[in-house]
Amino acid sequence: MKLFTQFVAFFALLALPLVPSVAANITILVGDNYYRGPGNTTGVSDLRTISLGDVVTWSYVGQSSHPTVSDIAAWPTFAMDNANKTRSITFNTPGVFPYHCQAHGAPGFGQYGVLTVVATPSAALDARTAGITLNVYPNPTRGQITVQLNQKPGADYKLRVSNIIGQEVRTIALKPELTAAGLPVDLSNLRAGVYFYSLVVDGKVASTKRLVLQN
């Protein structure tokens, strides 16, 4: 009877629904001429990678109004002022979500931000990319860049270049034997403007930064 009870308890546990991982709550401060998330204490812009299901809350700490616009119309423009202190959005779709202050910025310039939403938990990505250094220079560039990556063995690395609305325009495989000393990449066929480059590790976006192409 005792053994039967143990079997019943075991299969009852198997029948329980899986509990999803707890989503993170990220607060981005909206001050006068800046967006600043966790770990960003002096920047004007805020670029960060978050996980699927995370909640981002913009919190107003400024003196003037900062209407926040999604560059890809992912959400309606929302006010950030004394009457509208916070705005929260849950990100349930992977992708790149650039935004800016309508009054003090523009796509990729001034007071702006970029959220890169990935399916892999941020902690797992941090562990996977710990000690990896990616350098892309010069930036701004007239089309010719050099990509230098200090890689860990056993993973697949790519550099993904996206335009201001998140469309992928170029993907470059990063091989250790080519990137250690610097891999030259020609982007001169792209139009001048603001782009974002992402380090992709085993198919998951690990980090995203801005790249400016000039004529």
CSV table of C-alpha atoms in Angstrom, one decimal:
chain,number,residue,atom,x,y,z
A,1,MET,CA,0.0,0.0,0.0
A,2,LYS,CA,2.8,2.4,0.9
A,3,LEU,CA,4.5,1.7,-2.5
A,4,PHE,CA,1.3,2.3,-4.3
A,5,THR,CA,0.9,5.6,-2.5
A,6,GLN,CA,4.4,6.6,-3.6
A,7,PHE,CA,3.6,5.8,-7.2
A,8,VAL,CA,0.4,7.9,-7.1
A,9,ALA,CA,2.3,10.8,-5.6
A,10,PHE,CA,5.0,10.5,-8.3
A,11,PHE,CA,2.6,10.5,-11.2
A,12,ALA,CA,0.6,13.4,-9.6
A,13,LEU,CA,3.8,15.5,-9.7
A,14,LEU,CA,4.3,14.6,-13.4
A,15,ALA,CA,0.7,15.8,-14.1
A,16,LEU,CA,1.4,19.3,-12.6
A,17,PRO,CA,1.6,22.1,-15.1
A,18,LEU,CA,5.1,23.4,-15.7
A,19,VAL,CA,5.7,26.7,-14.0
A,20,PRO,CA,7.2,29.3,-16.4
A,21,SER,CA,10.4,31.1,-15.4
A,22,VAL,CA,9.8,34.3,-13.6
A,23,ALA,CA,9.9,37.3,-15.9
A,24,ALA,CA,12.1,40.2,-15.0
A,25,ASN,CA,10.9,43.7,-14.3
A,26,ILE,CA,13.2,46.3,-15.9
A,27,THR,CA,12.8,50.0,-15.0
A,28,ILE,CA,14.1,52.6,-17.5
A,29,LEU,CA,14.4,56.1,-16.1
A,30,VAL,CA,13.1,58.9,-18.4
A,31,GLY,CA,14.9,62.1,-17.5
A,32,ASP,CA,15.7,65.3,-19.2
A,33,ASN,CA,17.3,64.2,-22.5
A,34,TYR,CA,18.1,60.6,-21.4
A,35,TYR,CA,16.8,57.1,-21.0
A,36,ARG,CA,18.7,55.1,-18.4
A,37,GLY,CA,18.1,51.5,-17.4
A,38,PRO,CA,19.8,49.3,-14.8
A,39,GLY,CA,23.6,49.8,-14.9
A,40,ASN,CA,23.4,52.9,-17.1
A,41,THR,CA,24.1,55.9,-14.9
A,42,THR,CA,25.5,58.5,-17.3
A,43,GLY,CA,24.3,57.6,-20.8
A,44,VAL,CA,21.8,59.6,-23.0
A,45,SER,CA,20.7,56.5,-24.8
A,46,ASP,CA,19.9,53.0,-23.4
A,47,LEU,CA,20.5,49.8,-25.4
A,48,ARG,CA,19.8,46.5,-23.6
A,49,THR,CA,18.9,42.9,-24.2
A,50,ILE,CA,16.0,41.4,-22.3
A,51,SER,CA,14.2,38.1,-22.2
A,52,LEU,CA,10.9,37.0,-23.7
A,53,GLY,CA,8.1,37.9,-21.2
A,54,ASP,CA,10.1,40.6,-19.4
A,55,VAL,CA,8.2,43.7,-18.3
A,56,VAL,CA,9.8,47.1,-19.1
A,57,THR,CA,8.6,50.1,-17.1
A,58,TRP,CA,9.5,53.6,-18.2
A,59,SER,CA,9.6,55.9,-15.1
A,60,TYR,CA,9.5,59.7,-15.5
A,61,VAL,CA,12.1,61.6,-13.4
A,62,GLY,CA,12.5,64.7,-15.5
A,63,GLN,CA,11.2,68.3,-15.6
A,64,SER,CA,10.0,68.5,-19.2
A,65,SER,CA,7.8,66.3,-21.4
A,66,HIS,CA,9.3,63.2,-23.1
A,67,PRO,CA,6.7,61.6,-25.4
A,68,THR,CA,8.2,58.1,-26.2
A,69,VAL,CA,7.8,56.8,-29.8
A,70,SER,CA,8.3,53.3,-31.1
A,71,ASP,CA,10.4,53.5,-34.3
A,72,ILE,CA,8.5,50.5,-35.7
A,73,ALA,CA,5.1,51.3,-34.4
A,74,ALA,CA,5.2,48.5,-31.8
A,75,TRP,CA,3.2,50.5,-29.4
A,76,PRO,CA,1.2,53.8,-29.5
A,77,THR,CA,3.3,56.9,-28.5
A,78,PHE,CA,3.0,57.5,-24.8
A,79,ALA,CA,3.5,60.6,-22.7
A,80,MET,CA,6.2,60.9,-20.0
A,81,ASP,CA,5.5,63.9,-17.8
A,82,ASN,CA,4.1,64.9,-14.4
A,83,ALA,CA,0.7,63.6,-15.3
A,84,ASN,CA,2.0,60.3,-16.8
A,85,LYS,CA,4.7,59.0,-14.5
A,86,THR,CA,5.0,55.4,-15.6
A,87,ARG,CA,4.2,53.2,-18.6
A,88,SER,CA,4.8,49.4,-18.6
A,89,ILE,CA,4.9,47.0,-21.6
A,90,THR,CA,5.3,43.2,-21.5
A,91,PHE,CA,7.5,42.0,-24.4
A,92,ASN,CA,6.1,38.6,-25.7
A,93,THR,CA,7.7,38.7,-29.2
A,94,PRO,CA,11.4,38.3,-29.9
A,95,GLY,CA,12.9,41.1,-32.0
A,96,VAL,CA,14.6,44.5,-31.9
A,97,PHE,CA,12.5,47.4,-30.6
A,98,PRO,CA,14.0,50.8,-31.1
A,99,TYR,CA,12.4,53.9,-29.7
A,100,HIS,CA,13.1,57.6,-29.1
A,101,CYS,CA,11.8,60.8,-27.4
A,102,GLN,CA,9.8,62.7,-29.9
A,103,ALA,CA,10.9,66.1,-28.4
A,104,HIS,CA,14.6,65.4,-27.7
A,105,GLY,CA,15.7,62.6,-30.0
A,106,ALA,CA,15.3,60.8,-33.3
A,107,PRO,CA,15.7,57.2,-34.5
A,108,GLY,CA,19.2,56.3,-33.3
A,109,PHE,CA,20.1,59.8,-32.2
A,110,GLY,CA,19.9,61.9,-29.0
A,111,GLN,CA,17.4,60.6,-26.5
A,112,TYR,CA,16.7,57.1,-27.8
A,113,GLY,CA,16.8,53.4,-26.7
A,114,VAL,CA,16.8,49.9,-28.2
A,115,LEU,CA,15.3,46.8,-26.6
A,116,THR,CA,16.5,43.5,-28.0
A,117,VAL,CA,14.1,40.7,-26.9
A,118,VAL,CA,15.5,37.2,-27.0
A,119,ALA,CA,14.0,33.8,-26.2
A,120,THR,CA,17.0,32.7,-24.1
A,121,PRO,CA,17.0,34.0,-20.5
A,122,SER,CA,19.4,36.9,-20.1
A,123,ALA,CA,21.3,35.2,-17.3
A,124,ALA,CA,22.0,32.2,-19.6
A,125,LEU,CA,23.2,34.6,-22.3
A,126,ASP,CA,25.4,36.4,-19.9
A,127,ALA,CA,27.0,33.2,-18.8
A,128,ARG,CA,27.5,32.1,-22.4
A,129,THR,CA,29.1,35.4,-23.5
A,130,ALA,CA,31.1,36.1,-20.4
A,131,GLY,CA,34.7,37.1,-21.3
A,132,ILE,CA,33.8,37.7,-25.0
A,133,THR,CA,34.8,41.0,-26.5
A,134,LEU,CA,33.3,42.3,-29.7
A,135,ASN,CA,34.7,45.4,-31.4
A,136,VAL,CA,33.3,47.0,-34.6
A,137,TYR,CA,35.3,50.0,-35.9
A,138,PRO,CA,35.4,52.7,-37.1
A,139,ASN,CA,32.0,53.9,-36.0
A,140,PRO,CA,30.7,56.1,-37.6
A,141,THR,CA,32.0,54.5,-40.9
A,142,ARG,CA,31.8,55.2,-44.6
A,143,GLY,CA,31.1,51.6,-45.3
A,144,GLN,CA,34.3,49.7,-44.5
A,145,ILE,CA,34.4,48.2,-41.0
A,146,THR,CA,36.6,45.8,-39.1
A,147,VAL,CA,35.1,43.2,-36.8
A,148,GLN,CA,37.2,41.9,-34.0
A,149,LEU,CA,35.9,39.2,-31.7
A,150,ASN,CA,37.5,37.3,-28.8
A,151,GLN,CA,35.6,34.0,-29.0
A,152,LYS,CA,35.1,31.0,-26.8
A,153,PRO,CA,35.4,27.6,-28.5
A,154,GLY,CA,32.4,25.4,-29.2
A,155,ALA,CA,29.8,28.1,-30.1
A,156,ASP,CA,28.5,29.6,-33.4
A,157,TYR,CA,29.0,33.3,-33.7
A,158,LYS,CA,27.4,35.7,-36.2
A,159,LEU,CA,27.2,39.5,-36.6
A,160,ARG,CA,23.7,40.6,-37.6
A,161,VAL,CA,23.2,44.1,-39.0
A,162,SER,CA,19.6,45.5,-38.9
A,163,ASN,CA,18.2,48.8,-40.1
A,164,ILE,CA,16.4,51.3,-37.9
A,165,ILE,CA,13.0,49.4,-38.2
A,166,GLY,CA,14.6,46.1,-37.2
A,167,GLN,CA,14.9,44.5,-40.7
A,168,GLU,CA,17.9,42.3,-41.1
A,169,VAL,CA,20.2,43.6,-43.9
A,170,ARG,CA,23.3,41.6,-43.4
A,171,THR,CA,24.5,38.5,-41.5
A,172,ILE,CA,28.3,37.7,-41.2
A,173,ALA,CA,29.7,34.4,-39.9
A,174,LEU,CA,32.4,35.1,-37.4
A,175,LYS,CA,35.1,32.5,-37.5
A,176,PRO,CA,37.9,32.5,-34.9
A,177,GLU,CA,40.7,32.3,-37.4
A,178,LEU,CA,39.3,35.4,-39.2
A,179,THR,CA,38.1,37.6,-36.4
A,180,ALA,CA,41.0,37.4,-33.9
A,181,ALA,CA,43.1,39.8,-35.8
A,182,GLY,CA,40.1,41.7,-37.3
A,183,LEU,CA,37.7,40.7,-40.1
A,184,PRO,CA,37.2,43.5,-42.8
A,185,VAL,CA,33.5,43.8,-43.8
A,186,ASP,CA,32.2,46.0,-46.7
A,187,LEU,CA,28.8,47.7,-46.0
A,188,SER,CA,29.2,50.3,-48.6
A,189,ASN,CA,26.2,49.0,-50.6
A,190,LEU,CA,23.9,50.1,-47.7
A,191,ARG,CA,22.3,53.5,-47.5
A,192,ALA,CA,23.7,56.1,-45.1
A,193,GLY,CA,21.9,56.1,-41.8
A,194,VAL,CA,21.6,54.4,-38.4
A,195,TYR,CA,21.9,50.7,-38.1
A,196,PHE,CA,22.1,48.2,-35.3
A,197,TYR,CA,24.6,45.3,-35.1
A,198,SER,CA,23.9,42.3,-32.9
A,199,LEU,CA,26.2,39.6,-31.7
A,200,VAL,CA,24.4,36.3,-32.2
A,201,VAL,CA,25.6,33.3,-30.2
A,202,ASP,CA,24.2,29.9,-31.2
A,203,GLY,CA,21.2,31.6,-32.8
A,204,LYS,CA,20.4,33.9,-29.8
A,205,VAL,CA,21.0,37.6,-29.7
A,206,ALA,CA,23.5,38.4,-27.0
A,207,SER,CA,24.0,42.1,-27.4
A,208,THR,CA,23.0,45.0,-29.7
A,209,LYS,CA,24.8,48.3,-30.4
A,210,ARG,CA,24.4,51.2,-32.8
A,211,LEU,CA,26.3,51.7,-36.1
A,212,VAL,CA,26.3,54.9,-38.1
A,213,LEU,CA,26.9,54.7,-41.9
A,214,GLN,CA,27.9,58.0,-43.5
A,215,ASN,CA,28.1,59.0,-47.2
